[in-house]
Amino acid sequence: MPDSELVLLIEDKQSFADEVREMLDGTGILLTHVDTLESAAAQELLRRDWLCILLDLNVPPHTGKATVIRARQLTTNSIVVVTGHSETEYEVDAITAGADDYLLKHSIRRDLLIRTIRVSGARHLRRSGENEHTRHLRAQMKVLTEIGTVMTEIRDWMRPTPFFSGFFERLGDERGRKEIGEQVKGFAWVAGRILIEVGAITTALRALEGNP
């Protein structure tokens, strides 16, 4: 398994798999996708270590809670159920059947997905013994943490008003001009922080590659 393939998606709809892969684009995480729990290839993958397994609640021939029960029989990895069902009983059933987390397909955003992978990965590493592969996963987790920090700082800088939102209107208002001024100062700080985080990411990636 290539070192950057950290997430296994079990989903019978290729369109959703493509959406997840697009959300992870640029994060350094390559997605491995299978559409069943029952093939020999899928079961071999389930026996490997992953930061996170994303599991659709309906993967033929299994549906609902039975899907999670079957997946839990095949893997010790952290399982995050992804489904279009928003009813509370589905979430409760999934967790009681052995899932570690639950995401709604229509609510998944890039930052939420990365954060969920990080939390699930930390949970799996805590439960796993120390070996060469888990040490590598820990290093990959460091990269994810740095990427998450950059994304959070950019998001926080954009609050409460995106810089270019109503820019000219705000220039004509004293309060708006003050807000723009604070955002410009904040941009300089965020730019410096991003350079620091990019340096940390580069260092972590070199460590993954075995370079000094």
Short mmCIF file of C-alpha atoms in Angstrom, two decimals:
data_model
loop_
_atom_site.label_atom_id
_atom_site.label_comp_id
_atom_site.label_asym_id
_atom_site.label_seq_id
_atom_site.Cartn_x
_atom_site.Cartn_y
_atom_site.Cartn_z
CA MET A 1 0.00 0.00 0.00
CA PRO A 2 1.53 3.39 -0.96
CA ASP A 3 2.42 5.42 2.13
CA SER A 4 0.03 8.26 1.33
CA GLU A 5 -3.03 6.04 1.01
CA LEU A 6 -4.44 6.51 4.50
CA VAL A 7 -8.21 6.35 4.03
CA LEU A 8 -10.29 3.42 2.84
CA LEU A 9 -13.73 4.27 1.48
CA ILE A 10 -16.32 1.50 1.20
CA GLU A 11 -19.09 2.91 -0.97
CA ASP A 12 -21.12 1.46 -3.82
CA LYS A 13 -21.69 4.79 -5.60
CA GLN A 14 -18.74 5.94 -7.69
CA SER A 15 -20.07 9.52 -7.81
CA PHE A 16 -19.75 9.93 -4.05
CA ALA A 17 -16.29 8.33 -4.07
CA ASP A 18 -15.26 10.95 -6.64
CA GLU A 19 -16.61 13.73 -4.39
CA VAL A 20 -14.60 12.49 -1.41
CA ARG A 21 -11.46 12.16 -3.53
CA GLU A 22 -11.93 15.73 -4.75
CA MET A 23 -12.34 17.01 -1.17
CA LEU A 24 -9.06 15.33 -0.21
CA ASP A 25 -7.22 16.67 -3.26
CA GLY A 26 -4.15 18.64 -2.21
CA THR A 27 -4.09 17.26 1.34
CA GLY A 28 -1.55 14.51 0.62
CA ILE A 29 -4.17 11.86 1.34
CA LEU A 30 -4.87 9.37 -1.43
CA LEU A 31 -8.15 7.52 -1.18
CA THR A 32 -8.53 3.79 -1.71
CA HIS A 33 -12.06 2.90 -2.80
CA VAL A 34 -13.90 -0.42 -2.86
CA ASP A 35 -17.60 -1.00 -3.42
CA THR A 36 -18.14 -4.12 -1.31
CA LEU A 37 -17.22 -5.74 1.99
CA GLU A 38 -17.30 -9.27 0.62
CA SER A 39 -14.59 -9.50 -2.04
CA ALA A 40 -11.25 -11.06 -1.13
CA ALA A 41 -9.48 -7.84 -2.15
CA ALA A 42 -11.70 -5.71 0.09
CA GLN A 43 -11.20 -7.99 3.06
CA GLU A 44 -7.43 -7.93 2.55
CA LEU A 45 -7.56 -4.13 2.64
CA LEU A 46 -9.70 -4.16 5.77
CA ARG A 47 -7.00 -6.12 7.60
CA ARG A 48 -4.46 -3.34 6.99
CA ASP A 49 -3.92 -0.26 9.16
CA TRP A 50 -5.71 2.91 8.09
CA LEU A 51 -6.18 6.26 9.74
CA CYS A 52 -9.84 5.98 8.90
CA ILE A 53 -12.35 3.74 7.15
CA LEU A 54 -15.28 5.63 5.64
CA LEU A 55 -18.22 3.26 5.40
CA ASP A 56 -21.47 3.81 3.56
CA LEU A 57 -24.41 2.54 5.61
CA ASN A 58 -25.75 0.59 2.65
CA VAL A 59 -23.21 -1.61 0.87
CA PRO A 60 -24.97 -4.51 -0.87
CA PRO A 61 -25.80 -7.09 0.24
CA HIS A 62 -25.74 -5.35 3.65
CA THR A 63 -27.92 -2.46 4.78
CA GLY A 64 -28.10 -0.27 7.86
CA LYS A 65 -26.78 -1.60 11.14
CA ALA A 66 -25.85 -4.94 9.54
CA THR A 67 -23.29 -3.15 7.35
CA VAL A 68 -21.46 -1.80 10.40
CA ILE A 69 -21.61 -5.15 12.20
CA ARG A 70 -20.10 -6.90 9.19
CA ALA A 71 -17.36 -4.27 8.78
CA ARG A 72 -16.49 -4.50 12.47
CA GLN A 73 -16.07 -8.27 12.10
CA LEU A 74 -13.48 -7.65 9.39
CA THR A 75 -11.40 -4.77 10.81
CA THR A 76 -10.07 -3.19 14.00
CA ASN A 77 -9.65 0.19 12.31
CA SER A 78 -11.72 3.25 13.23
CA ILE A 79 -14.97 3.23 11.26
CA VAL A 80 -16.74 6.44 10.27
CA VAL A 81 -20.19 5.85 8.80
CA VAL A 82 -21.16 8.17 5.94
CA THR A 83 -24.82 8.20 4.95
CA GLY A 84 -27.66 10.30 3.69
CA HIS A 85 -29.89 9.28 6.62
CA SER A 86 -30.22 12.16 9.09
CA GLU A 87 -32.56 10.45 11.54
CA THR A 88 -31.07 10.09 15.04
CA GLU A 89 -31.89 6.38 15.28
CA TYR A 90 -29.56 5.64 12.34
CA GLU A 91 -26.68 7.34 14.13
CA VAL A 92 -27.42 5.55 17.40
CA ASP A 93 -27.67 2.18 15.62
CA ALA A 94 -24.39 2.76 13.79
CA ILE A 95 -22.49 3.67 16.96
CA THR A 96 -23.93 0.78 18.97
CA ALA A 97 -23.04 -1.59 16.12
CA GLY A 98 -19.37 -0.59 16.33
CA ALA A 99 -18.87 2.62 14.37
CA ASP A 100 -16.67 5.31 15.90
CA ASP A 101 -18.21 8.35 14.21
CA TYR A 102 -21.02 9.36 11.86
CA LEU A 103 -21.10 11.87 8.99
CA LEU A 104 -24.02 13.01 6.86
CA LYS A 105 -23.17 12.98 3.16
CA HIS A 106 -24.93 16.25 2.40
CA SER A 107 -23.12 18.02 5.28
CA ILE A 108 -19.54 16.89 4.62
CA ARG A 109 -17.11 19.75 4.02
CA ARG A 110 -13.40 19.55 3.34
CA ASP A 111 -12.38 20.86 6.78
CA LEU A 112 -14.87 18.60 8.57
CA LEU A 113 -13.67 15.56 6.65
CA ILE A 114 -10.00 16.22 7.44
CA ARG A 115 -10.78 16.84 11.11
CA THR A 116 -12.78 13.62 11.31
CA ILE A 117 -9.94 11.66 9.71
CA ARG A 118 -7.48 13.16 12.20
CA VAL A 119 -9.65 12.29 15.20
CA SER A 120 -10.34 8.79 13.92
CA GLY A 121 -6.67 8.28 13.18
CA ALA A 122 -5.71 9.35 16.70
CA ARG A 123 -8.29 6.94 18.11
CA HIS A 124 -6.93 4.06 16.02
CA LEU A 125 -3.31 4.81 16.91
CA ARG A 126 -4.18 4.89 20.61
CA ARG A 127 -5.69 1.43 20.33
CA SER A 128 -2.88 0.02 18.18
CA GLY A 129 0.49 -1.24 19.26
CA GLU A 130 3.66 0.53 18.15
CA ASN A 131 5.18 -0.80 14.94
CA GLU A 132 6.79 0.58 11.80
CA HIS A 133 3.49 1.22 10.07
CA THR A 134 1.83 2.94 13.05
CA ARG A 135 4.94 5.13 13.44
CA HIS A 136 4.47 6.13 9.82
CA LEU A 137 0.80 6.86 10.43
CA ARG A 138 1.76 9.09 13.36
CA ALA A 139 4.09 11.04 11.07
CA GLN A 140 1.28 11.40 8.53
CA MET A 141 -0.99 12.60 11.32
CA LYS A 142 1.51 15.37 12.03
CA VAL A 143 1.27 16.49 8.40
CA LEU A 144 -2.53 16.47 8.61
CA THR A 145 -2.40 18.50 11.82
CA GLU A 146 -0.23 21.15 10.19
CA ILE A 147 -2.54 21.32 7.14
CA GLY A 148 -5.55 21.60 9.45
CA THR A 149 -3.87 24.47 11.33
CA VAL A 150 -3.29 26.40 8.11
CA MET A 151 -6.90 25.90 7.01
CA THR A 152 -8.22 27.00 10.42
CA GLU A 153 -6.11 30.15 10.48
CA ILE A 154 -7.21 31.13 6.97
CA ARG A 155 -10.85 30.52 7.94
CA ASP A 156 -10.52 32.55 11.17
CA TRP A 157 -8.86 35.40 9.29
CA MET A 158 -11.85 35.61 6.95
CA ARG A 159 -14.20 36.13 9.89
CA PRO A 160 -16.36 38.00 10.66
CA THR A 161 -16.51 39.41 7.11
CA PRO A 162 -14.62 38.00 4.09
CA PHE A 163 -12.03 40.58 3.00
CA PHE A 164 -13.53 41.25 -0.45
CA SER A 165 -17.17 41.08 0.69
CA GLY A 166 -18.71 44.53 0.24
CA PHE A 167 -15.18 45.99 0.01
CA PHE A 168 -16.07 49.31 -1.65
CA GLU A 169 -19.19 49.79 0.47
CA ARG A 170 -17.12 49.28 3.61
CA LEU A 171 -14.54 51.82 2.41
CA GLY A 172 -17.27 54.45 2.60
CA ASP A 173 -18.07 53.66 6.21
CA GLU A 174 -15.83 54.47 9.20
CA ARG A 175 -16.56 51.17 10.89
CA GLY A 176 -15.98 49.34 7.60
CA ARG A 177 -12.62 51.07 7.06
CA LYS A 178 -11.54 50.09 10.57
CA GLU A 179 -12.57 46.48 9.89
CA ILE A 180 -10.58 46.46 6.63
CA GLY A 181 -7.56 47.85 8.45
CA GLU A 182 -7.74 45.11 11.06
CA GLN A 183 -8.08 42.49 8.32
CA VAL A 184 -4.98 43.84 6.54
CA LYS A 185 -3.02 43.58 9.80
CA GLY A 186 -4.44 40.10 10.30
CA PHE A 187 -3.40 39.11 6.78
CA ALA A 188 0.23 39.93 7.52
CA TRP A 189 0.08 37.77 10.66
CA VAL A 190 -1.66 34.89 8.86
CA ALA A 191 0.86 35.06 6.00
CA GLY A 192 3.68 34.69 8.51
CA ARG A 193 1.91 31.80 10.22
CA ILE A 194 1.30 30.05 6.91
CA LEU A 195 5.02 30.26 6.09
CA ILE A 196 5.82 28.71 9.48
CA GLU A 197 3.25 25.93 8.97
CA VAL A 198 4.46 25.25 5.42
CA GLY A 199 7.94 24.85 6.83
CA ALA A 200 6.63 22.41 9.43
CA ILE A 201 4.77 20.45 6.75
CA THR A 202 7.91 20.30 4.60
CA THR A 203 9.92 19.01 7.55
CA ALA A 204 7.31 16.38 8.33
CA LEU A 205 7.16 15.25 4.70
CA ARG A 206 10.95 14.93 4.57
CA ALA A 207 10.80 12.79 7.70
CA LEU A 208 8.23 10.56 5.97
CA GLU A 209 10.55 10.17 3.02
CA GLY A 210 13.47 9.32 5.32
CA ASN A 211 15.39 12.47 4.44
CA PRO A 212 17.21 14.54 7.10
#
